[in-house]
Structure formats: structure tokens, C-alpha cells
Short mmCIF file of N, CA and C in Angstrom, two decimals:
data_model
loop_
_atom_site.label_atom_id
_atom_site.label_comp_id
_atom_site.label_asym_id
_atom_site.label_seq_id
_atom_site.Cartn_x
_atom_site.Cartn_y
_atom_site.Cartn_z
N UNK A 1209 230.54 -63.69 267.51
CA UNK A 1209 229.69 -64.25 266.50
C UNK A 1209 230.53 -65.16 265.60
N UNK A 1210 230.14 -66.44 265.57
CA UNK A 1210 230.90 -67.38 264.72
C UNK A 1210 230.25 -67.44 263.34
N UNK A 1211 231.07 -67.50 262.39
CA UNK A 1211 230.61 -67.53 261.02
C UNK A 1211 231.25 -68.70 260.29
N UNK A 1212 230.43 -69.51 259.66
CA UNK A 1212 230.94 -70.68 258.96
C UNK A 1212 231.46 -70.24 257.59
N UNK A 1213 232.74 -70.52 257.34
CA UNK A 1213 233.36 -70.11 256.09
C UNK A 1213 233.14 -71.18 255.01
N UNK A 1214 233.30 -72.45 255.41
CA UNK A 1214 233.18 -73.55 254.45
C UNK A 1214 231.87 -74.27 254.70
N UNK A 1215 231.12 -74.48 253.66
CA UNK A 1215 229.86 -75.21 253.77
C UNK A 1215 230.17 -76.69 253.99
N UNK A 1216 229.50 -77.30 254.95
CA UNK A 1216 229.74 -78.72 255.22
C UNK A 1216 228.98 -79.56 254.20
N UNK A 1217 229.65 -80.59 253.76
CA UNK A 1217 229.06 -81.51 252.80
C UNK A 1217 229.66 -82.88 253.02
N UNK A 1218 228.83 -83.90 252.94
CA UNK A 1218 229.35 -85.25 253.11
C UNK A 1218 230.11 -85.72 251.87
N UNK A 1219 230.02 -84.98 250.77
CA UNK A 1219 230.72 -85.34 249.55
C UNK A 1219 232.01 -84.53 249.35
N UNK A 1220 232.38 -83.78 250.32
CA UNK A 1220 233.50 -82.87 250.18
C UNK A 1220 234.83 -83.58 249.96
N UNK A 1221 235.03 -84.72 250.59
CA UNK A 1221 236.30 -85.42 250.49
C UNK A 1221 236.17 -86.74 249.72
N UNK A 1222 235.24 -86.80 248.79
CA UNK A 1222 235.05 -88.00 247.98
C UNK A 1222 235.75 -87.80 246.64
N UNK A 1223 236.58 -88.75 246.28
CA UNK A 1223 237.31 -88.68 245.02
C UNK A 1223 237.09 -89.96 244.24
N UNK A 1224 236.90 -89.86 242.95
CA UNK A 1224 236.69 -91.03 242.10
C UNK A 1224 238.00 -91.60 241.61
N UNK A 1225 237.94 -92.85 241.17
CA UNK A 1225 239.11 -93.50 240.59
C UNK A 1225 238.78 -93.92 239.17
N UNK A 1226 239.71 -93.72 238.28
CA UNK A 1226 239.51 -94.13 236.89
C UNK A 1226 239.59 -95.64 236.78
N UNK A 1227 238.73 -96.21 235.93
CA UNK A 1227 238.76 -97.65 235.71
C UNK A 1227 239.95 -98.04 234.84
N UNK A 1228 240.31 -99.31 234.91
CA UNK A 1228 241.38 -99.82 234.07
C UNK A 1228 240.89 -99.89 232.62
N UNK A 1229 241.83 -99.92 231.69
CA UNK A 1229 241.49 -99.90 230.26
C UNK A 1229 240.65 -101.10 229.85
N UNK A 1230 240.84 -102.25 230.50
CA UNK A 1230 240.07 -103.43 230.12
C UNK A 1230 238.65 -103.40 230.66
N UNK A 1231 238.30 -102.43 231.49
CA UNK A 1231 236.96 -102.28 232.02
C UNK A 1231 236.19 -101.13 231.35
N UNK A 1232 236.78 -100.51 230.34
CA UNK A 1232 236.16 -99.38 229.64
C UNK A 1232 235.82 -99.77 228.21
N UNK A 1233 235.03 -98.95 227.56
CA UNK A 1233 234.73 -99.11 226.14
C UNK A 1233 235.66 -98.16 225.39
N UNK A 1234 236.45 -98.71 224.48
CA UNK A 1234 237.48 -97.91 223.83
C UNK A 1234 237.37 -98.00 222.31
N UNK A 1235 237.72 -96.93 221.64
CA UNK A 1235 237.81 -96.85 220.18
C UNK A 1235 236.45 -96.98 219.50
N UNK A 1236 235.44 -96.30 220.05
CA UNK A 1236 234.10 -96.29 219.45
C UNK A 1236 233.91 -94.95 218.75
N UNK A 1237 233.45 -94.98 217.50
CA UNK A 1237 233.25 -93.78 216.69
C UNK A 1237 231.92 -93.13 217.05
N UNK A 1238 231.88 -92.38 218.12
CA UNK A 1238 230.65 -91.71 218.56
C UNK A 1238 230.25 -90.65 217.53
N UNK A 1239 228.95 -90.53 217.29
CA UNK A 1239 228.43 -89.58 216.31
C UNK A 1239 228.76 -88.15 216.71
N UNK A 1240 229.07 -87.33 215.74
CA UNK A 1240 229.34 -85.92 215.96
C UNK A 1240 228.09 -85.06 215.76
N UNK A 1241 226.97 -85.71 215.43
CA UNK A 1241 225.70 -85.00 215.22
C UNK A 1241 225.22 -84.43 216.55
N UNK A 1242 225.07 -83.13 216.62
CA UNK A 1242 224.64 -82.50 217.87
C UNK A 1242 223.13 -82.38 217.90
N UNK A 1243 222.55 -82.74 219.02
CA UNK A 1243 221.11 -82.66 219.21
C UNK A 1243 220.88 -82.58 220.71
N UNK A 1244 219.66 -82.31 221.13
CA UNK A 1244 219.36 -82.16 222.55
C UNK A 1244 219.04 -83.48 223.24
N UNK A 1245 219.52 -84.58 222.73
CA UNK A 1245 219.27 -85.88 223.34
C UNK A 1245 220.60 -86.55 223.66
N UNK A 1246 220.52 -87.65 224.35
CA UNK A 1246 221.74 -88.37 224.71
C UNK A 1246 222.22 -89.22 223.55
N UNK A 1247 223.48 -89.54 223.53
CA UNK A 1247 224.03 -90.37 222.46
C UNK A 1247 224.09 -91.83 222.86
N UNK A 1248 223.64 -92.16 224.08
CA UNK A 1248 223.69 -93.56 224.50
C UNK A 1248 222.47 -93.90 225.36
N UNK A 1249 222.23 -95.20 225.49
CA UNK A 1249 221.16 -95.71 226.32
C UNK A 1249 221.64 -97.02 226.93
N UNK A 1250 221.27 -97.26 228.19
CA UNK A 1250 221.78 -98.43 228.91
C UNK A 1250 220.62 -99.14 229.59
N UNK A 1251 220.68 -100.47 229.63
CA UNK A 1251 219.75 -101.27 230.41
C UNK A 1251 220.55 -102.37 231.11
N UNK A 1252 219.93 -103.28 231.84
CA UNK A 1252 220.70 -104.30 232.56
C UNK A 1252 221.49 -105.28 231.68
N UNK A 1253 221.21 -105.33 230.38
CA UNK A 1253 221.91 -106.26 229.49
C UNK A 1253 222.85 -105.59 228.50
N UNK A 1254 222.47 -104.42 227.99
CA UNK A 1254 223.20 -103.82 226.88
C UNK A 1254 223.48 -102.34 227.12
N UNK A 1255 224.46 -101.84 226.36
CA UNK A 1255 224.70 -100.41 226.23
C UNK A 1255 224.65 -100.11 224.73
N UNK A 1256 223.92 -99.07 224.35
CA UNK A 1256 223.78 -98.69 222.95
C UNK A 1256 224.31 -97.27 222.77
N UNK A 1257 225.06 -97.06 221.67
CA UNK A 1257 225.65 -95.76 221.38
C UNK A 1257 225.45 -95.40 219.92
N UNK A 1258 225.09 -94.16 219.66
CA UNK A 1258 224.95 -93.69 218.28
C UNK A 1258 226.35 -93.47 217.73
N UNK A 1259 226.61 -94.03 216.55
CA UNK A 1259 227.95 -93.96 215.96
C UNK A 1259 227.89 -93.28 214.59
N UNK A 1260 229.05 -92.81 214.14
CA UNK A 1260 229.16 -92.24 212.80
C UNK A 1260 229.03 -93.35 211.77
N UNK A 1261 228.25 -93.10 210.74
CA UNK A 1261 228.08 -94.08 209.67
C UNK A 1261 227.87 -93.33 208.36
N UNK A 1262 228.43 -93.87 207.30
CA UNK A 1262 228.22 -93.25 206.00
C UNK A 1262 226.95 -93.80 205.38
N UNK A 1263 226.22 -92.96 204.70
CA UNK A 1263 225.02 -93.40 204.01
C UNK A 1263 223.80 -93.52 204.88
N UNK A 1264 223.79 -92.92 206.04
CA UNK A 1264 222.62 -93.00 206.91
C UNK A 1264 223.01 -93.05 208.37
N UNK A 1265 222.05 -93.42 209.20
CA UNK A 1265 222.29 -93.45 210.62
C UNK A 1265 222.50 -94.86 211.12
N UNK A 1266 223.28 -94.98 212.17
CA UNK A 1266 223.55 -96.29 212.76
C UNK A 1266 223.82 -96.12 214.24
N UNK A 1267 223.63 -97.21 214.97
CA UNK A 1267 224.03 -97.24 216.37
C UNK A 1267 224.53 -98.63 216.69
N UNK A 1268 225.31 -98.70 217.74
CA UNK A 1268 225.97 -99.94 218.15
C UNK A 1268 225.34 -100.41 219.45
N UNK A 1269 225.08 -101.70 219.57
CA UNK A 1269 224.54 -102.28 220.80
C UNK A 1269 225.53 -103.32 221.29
N UNK A 1270 226.09 -103.07 222.48
CA UNK A 1270 227.11 -103.96 223.05
C UNK A 1270 226.58 -104.60 224.32
N UNK A 1271 226.88 -105.89 224.54
CA UNK A 1271 226.59 -106.48 225.85
C UNK A 1271 227.44 -105.78 226.91
N UNK A 1272 226.92 -105.63 228.10
CA UNK A 1272 227.68 -104.95 229.15
C UNK A 1272 228.99 -105.65 229.46
N UNK A 1273 229.06 -106.95 229.20
CA UNK A 1273 230.28 -107.71 229.50
C UNK A 1273 231.37 -107.49 228.46
N UNK A 1274 231.05 -106.93 227.30
CA UNK A 1274 232.05 -106.72 226.25
C UNK A 1274 232.70 -105.36 226.45
N UNK A 1275 233.82 -105.37 227.13
CA UNK A 1275 234.56 -104.13 227.38
C UNK A 1275 235.90 -104.21 226.68
N UNK A 1276 236.65 -103.13 226.74
CA UNK A 1276 237.94 -103.08 226.08
C UNK A 1276 237.82 -102.38 224.74
N UNK A 1277 238.78 -102.66 223.86
CA UNK A 1277 238.79 -102.04 222.54
C UNK A 1277 237.73 -102.70 221.66
N UNK A 1278 236.89 -101.88 221.05
CA UNK A 1278 235.83 -102.36 220.17
C UNK A 1278 236.32 -102.23 218.73
N UNK A 1279 236.30 -103.35 218.00
CA UNK A 1279 236.78 -103.38 216.62
C UNK A 1279 235.92 -102.48 215.73
N UNK A 1280 236.54 -101.84 214.75
CA UNK A 1280 235.82 -100.95 213.83
C UNK A 1280 234.77 -101.70 213.02
N UNK A 1281 234.95 -103.01 212.85
CA UNK A 1281 234.01 -103.80 212.05
C UNK A 1281 232.93 -104.45 212.90
N UNK A 1282 232.77 -104.01 214.16
CA UNK A 1282 231.74 -104.57 215.02
C UNK A 1282 230.36 -104.30 214.41
N UNK A 1283 229.43 -105.26 214.45
CA UNK A 1283 228.11 -105.08 213.83
C UNK A 1283 227.34 -103.90 214.43
N UNK A 1284 226.59 -103.22 213.56
CA UNK A 1284 225.78 -102.09 213.98
C UNK A 1284 224.32 -102.33 213.60
N UNK A 1285 223.47 -101.48 214.13
CA UNK A 1285 222.05 -101.47 213.76
C UNK A 1285 221.88 -100.29 212.82
N UNK A 1286 221.62 -100.58 211.55
CA UNK A 1286 221.54 -99.50 210.56
C UNK A 1286 220.35 -99.74 209.64
N UNK A 1287 219.47 -98.77 209.58
CA UNK A 1287 218.30 -98.89 208.74
C UNK A 1287 217.73 -97.54 208.35
N UNK A 1288 218.17 -96.51 209.04
CA UNK A 1288 217.71 -95.15 208.75
C UNK A 1288 218.49 -94.58 207.57
N UNK A 1289 217.84 -93.69 206.82
CA UNK A 1289 218.52 -93.02 205.72
C UNK A 1289 219.17 -91.71 206.15
N UNK A 1290 218.82 -91.23 207.34
CA UNK A 1290 219.42 -90.03 207.90
C UNK A 1290 220.09 -90.36 209.21
N UNK A 1291 220.84 -89.43 209.77
CA UNK A 1291 221.51 -89.68 211.05
C UNK A 1291 220.53 -90.01 212.17
N UNK A 1292 220.90 -90.95 213.02
CA UNK A 1292 220.11 -91.30 214.20
C UNK A 1292 220.31 -90.21 215.23
N UNK A 1293 219.21 -89.70 215.80
CA UNK A 1293 219.29 -88.61 216.76
C UNK A 1293 219.07 -89.06 218.20
N UNK A 1294 218.30 -90.13 218.41
CA UNK A 1294 218.04 -90.60 219.77
C UNK A 1294 217.74 -92.09 219.74
N UNK A 1295 218.11 -92.77 220.82
CA UNK A 1295 217.81 -94.19 221.01
C UNK A 1295 217.29 -94.38 222.42
N UNK A 1296 216.40 -95.35 222.59
CA UNK A 1296 215.79 -95.58 223.91
C UNK A 1296 215.41 -97.05 224.02
N UNK A 1297 215.88 -97.71 225.10
CA UNK A 1297 215.49 -99.09 225.37
C UNK A 1297 214.10 -99.13 225.96
N UNK A 1298 213.38 -100.21 225.68
CA UNK A 1298 212.07 -100.44 226.27
C UNK A 1298 212.26 -100.80 227.74
N UNK A 1299 211.51 -100.19 228.66
CA UNK A 1299 211.69 -100.50 230.08
C UNK A 1299 211.15 -101.88 230.47
N UNK A 1300 210.37 -102.51 229.60
CA UNK A 1300 209.75 -103.80 229.93
C UNK A 1300 210.47 -104.98 229.31
N UNK A 1301 211.23 -104.76 228.25
CA UNK A 1301 211.93 -105.82 227.54
C UNK A 1301 213.32 -105.32 227.19
N UNK A 1302 214.34 -105.94 227.77
CA UNK A 1302 215.71 -105.48 227.58
C UNK A 1302 216.22 -105.66 226.16
N UNK A 1303 215.54 -106.44 225.34
CA UNK A 1303 216.01 -106.70 223.98
C UNK A 1303 215.37 -105.78 222.94
N UNK A 1304 214.47 -104.91 223.35
CA UNK A 1304 213.78 -104.00 222.42
C UNK A 1304 214.35 -102.60 222.57
N UNK A 1305 214.70 -101.99 221.43
CA UNK A 1305 215.23 -100.63 221.42
C UNK A 1305 214.56 -99.86 220.28
N UNK A 1306 214.30 -98.58 220.52
CA UNK A 1306 213.71 -97.71 219.50
C UNK A 1306 214.75 -96.68 219.09
N UNK A 1307 214.70 -96.29 217.82
CA UNK A 1307 215.62 -95.27 217.32
C UNK A 1307 214.83 -94.23 216.54
N UNK A 1308 215.16 -92.97 216.75
CA UNK A 1308 214.55 -91.86 216.02
C UNK A 1308 215.60 -91.19 215.17
N UNK A 1309 215.20 -90.71 214.00
CA UNK A 1309 216.19 -90.24 213.05
C UNK A 1309 215.78 -88.93 212.38
N UNK A 1310 216.75 -88.37 211.67
CA UNK A 1310 216.52 -87.17 210.90
C UNK A 1310 215.69 -87.45 209.65
N UNK A 1311 215.50 -88.73 209.31
CA UNK A 1311 214.69 -89.10 208.14
C UNK A 1311 213.19 -89.15 208.48
N UNK A 1312 212.80 -88.60 209.62
CA UNK A 1312 211.40 -88.48 210.06
C UNK A 1312 210.75 -89.82 210.35
N UNK A 1313 211.52 -90.79 210.82
CA UNK A 1313 210.95 -92.10 211.15
C UNK A 1313 211.46 -92.60 212.49
N UNK A 1314 210.68 -93.50 213.08
CA UNK A 1314 211.06 -94.21 214.30
C UNK A 1314 211.08 -95.69 213.95
N UNK A 1315 212.12 -96.38 214.36
CA UNK A 1315 212.22 -97.81 214.10
C UNK A 1315 212.38 -98.55 215.42
N UNK A 1316 211.68 -99.68 215.53
CA UNK A 1316 211.76 -100.54 216.70
C UNK A 1316 212.57 -101.76 216.31
N UNK A 1317 213.58 -102.09 217.11
CA UNK A 1317 214.50 -103.18 216.82
C UNK A 1317 214.47 -104.21 217.94
N UNK A 1318 214.71 -105.47 217.59
CA UNK A 1318 214.84 -106.52 218.59
C UNK A 1318 216.26 -107.05 218.54
N UNK A 1319 216.97 -106.92 219.65
CA UNK A 1319 218.36 -107.34 219.76
C UNK A 1319 218.39 -108.78 220.28
N UNK A 1320 219.15 -109.68 219.66
CA UNK A 1320 219.24 -111.06 220.17
C UNK A 1320 219.83 -111.09 221.58
N UNK A 1321 219.51 -112.13 222.34
CA UNK A 1321 219.99 -112.25 223.72
C UNK A 1321 221.51 -112.21 223.82
N UNK A 1322 222.20 -112.82 222.88
CA UNK A 1322 223.66 -112.87 222.91
C UNK A 1322 224.30 -111.60 222.36
N UNK A 1323 223.52 -110.67 221.88
CA UNK A 1323 224.07 -109.46 221.27
C UNK A 1323 224.12 -109.62 219.76
N UNK A 1324 224.70 -108.65 219.09
CA UNK A 1324 224.76 -108.67 217.63
C UNK A 1324 225.94 -109.49 217.14
N UNK A 1325 225.68 -110.36 216.18
CA UNK A 1325 226.76 -111.09 215.51
C UNK A 1325 226.90 -110.61 214.07
N UNK A 1326 225.81 -110.10 213.50
CA UNK A 1326 225.82 -109.45 212.19
C UNK A 1326 225.03 -108.16 212.30
N UNK A 1327 225.24 -107.27 211.37
CA UNK A 1327 224.52 -105.99 211.40
C UNK A 1327 223.03 -106.20 211.17
N UNK A 1328 222.21 -105.45 211.91
CA UNK A 1328 220.76 -105.48 211.74
C UNK A 1328 220.35 -104.38 210.76
N UNK A 1329 219.56 -104.73 209.76
CA UNK A 1329 219.09 -103.73 208.81
C UNK A 1329 217.57 -103.70 208.69
N UNK A 1330 216.89 -104.72 209.19
CA UNK A 1330 215.43 -104.79 209.10
C UNK A 1330 214.81 -104.62 210.48
N UNK A 1331 214.08 -103.52 210.70
CA UNK A 1331 213.44 -103.33 212.01
C UNK A 1331 212.21 -104.22 212.17
N UNK A 1332 211.79 -104.40 213.41
CA UNK A 1332 210.55 -105.12 213.70
C UNK A 1332 209.37 -104.26 213.26
N UNK A 1333 209.44 -102.97 213.57
CA UNK A 1333 208.38 -102.01 213.22
C UNK A 1333 209.03 -100.73 212.72
N UNK A 1334 208.47 -100.15 211.66
CA UNK A 1334 208.92 -98.85 211.17
C UNK A 1334 207.74 -97.90 211.22
N UNK A 1335 207.88 -96.83 211.99
CA UNK A 1335 206.82 -95.83 212.17
C UNK A 1335 207.16 -94.59 211.35
N UNK A 1336 206.35 -94.30 210.35
CA UNK A 1336 206.58 -93.14 209.50
C UNK A 1336 205.37 -92.22 209.59
N UNK A 1337 205.55 -91.00 209.17
CA UNK A 1337 204.44 -90.06 209.18
C UNK A 1337 204.77 -88.76 209.88
N UNK A 1338 205.93 -88.68 210.52
CA UNK A 1338 206.31 -87.41 211.15
C UNK A 1338 206.65 -86.41 210.06
N UNK A 1339 206.31 -85.16 210.29
CA UNK A 1339 206.62 -84.13 209.30
C UNK A 1339 208.01 -83.53 209.52
N UNK A 1340 208.57 -83.75 210.70
CA UNK A 1340 209.91 -83.25 211.00
C UNK A 1340 210.74 -84.37 211.60
N UNK A 1341 212.01 -84.13 211.74
CA UNK A 1341 212.90 -85.16 212.29
C UNK A 1341 212.51 -85.54 213.71
N UNK A 1342 212.80 -86.78 214.06
CA UNK A 1342 212.46 -87.31 215.38
C UNK A 1342 213.72 -87.21 216.24
N UNK A 1343 213.71 -86.26 217.17
CA UNK A 1343 214.91 -85.99 217.95
C UNK A 1343 214.89 -86.53 219.36
N UNK A 1344 213.71 -86.76 219.93
CA UNK A 1344 213.63 -87.23 221.31
C UNK A 1344 212.62 -88.36 221.39
N UNK A 1345 213.04 -89.48 221.98
CA UNK A 1345 212.17 -90.64 222.17
C UNK A 1345 211.92 -90.85 223.65
N UNK A 1346 210.76 -91.40 223.97
CA UNK A 1346 210.43 -91.74 225.35
C UNK A 1346 209.50 -92.94 225.34
N UNK A 1347 209.87 -93.99 226.04
CA UNK A 1347 209.01 -95.17 226.15
C UNK A 1347 208.05 -94.94 227.31
N UNK A 1348 206.77 -94.95 227.04
CA UNK A 1348 205.76 -94.72 228.07
C UNK A 1348 205.41 -96.02 228.78
N UNK A 1349 205.30 -95.96 230.08
CA UNK A 1349 205.01 -97.15 230.87
C UNK A 1349 203.63 -97.71 230.60
N UNK A 1350 202.66 -96.87 230.29
CA UNK A 1350 201.30 -97.36 230.08
C UNK A 1350 201.12 -97.99 228.70
N UNK A 1351 202.10 -97.89 227.84
CA UNK A 1351 201.98 -98.43 226.48
C UNK A 1351 202.43 -99.88 226.38
N UNK A 1352 202.64 -100.55 227.49
CA UNK A 1352 203.14 -101.92 227.47
C UNK A 1352 202.04 -102.90 227.11
N UNK A 1353 202.32 -103.74 226.13
CA UNK A 1353 201.41 -104.81 225.73
C UNK A 1353 202.27 -106.03 225.45
N UNK A 1354 202.17 -107.06 226.27
CA UNK A 1354 203.06 -108.21 226.16
C UNK A 1354 202.89 -108.95 224.84
N UNK A 1355 201.76 -108.80 224.18
CA UNK A 1355 201.56 -109.48 222.92
C UNK A 1355 202.01 -108.68 221.71
N UNK A 1356 202.40 -107.41 221.92
CA UNK A 1356 202.76 -106.56 220.80
C UNK A 1356 204.04 -107.03 220.12
N UNK A 1357 205.09 -107.22 220.90
CA UNK A 1357 206.38 -107.64 220.33
C UNK A 1357 206.85 -108.87 221.07
#
């Protein structure tokens, strides 16, 4: 009676390689706020990450082509009075991103095609009325309206 000791897998001998430093994002102050959501969101144009900020919540939106060391003075998206808990790109428009915060609000932002050159402080839309903090965002596919934004 033959007995298989090792389970066969096509991924058994696959090993990853670390990218070079100039192909990575380095020196970004990722938020230490723990929540059940992700700290980043990616689409075909940008990568967005929730960062530590004094006086409220902020997140950084970088073009995918901007890799390497990110300067501490890089522009951020900041408009919440509490820490940002979740961010989500719109699946229909790569320049639209939503942010949910501990200040019980959701803000919709429009990122310029070239990326941020100055910090954004005024959202396109501010949704208020939640009784508790907004920790998880989800863009629904049926909610698309090309004339909305």
C-alpha cells in the first residue's frame, strides 16, 4: 500500500523576489489607527494610503509611476476632523475616491489626472448624518450615474 507523504502542489517550488528600492514606495507614514478595513486602495492610475496626520485624518494619493522615497511634505487629502478609517476608489472613474472617518462622515474627492500637486481640503461631496464612525466603504456597481460627478 503506497501512501503519499507530501501533498502535490504546483506552487510548492515557487519563490518570490524582492523588488529593487527604486520600484517600491518608501518612507510613508502609514496610519497606526487599527480598524477592520484596509489602509490602502489601488486602481489602474493611483495608489492611496491612509497616513498619520495631526489635527484630523488624511490620506495620500500617489500615481503608480511615482516610486522610491516619498518626501514627508508630499501633498495629502485632508478634510476630516477625525482619523480616516477606510478609503475606496470608484470602479467607474479612476479619479474619484471616497473616504470614511471617525468623525461620522463620508467625503468624495476628485483627484487630478496628474496626481496631487497641492493638498486637497475641499471634497466634491460631504455626506453627513451617520450616528457612528464610518469604518467600511464599498462602491456599489448599480449606483453609477455618469452625470453625478
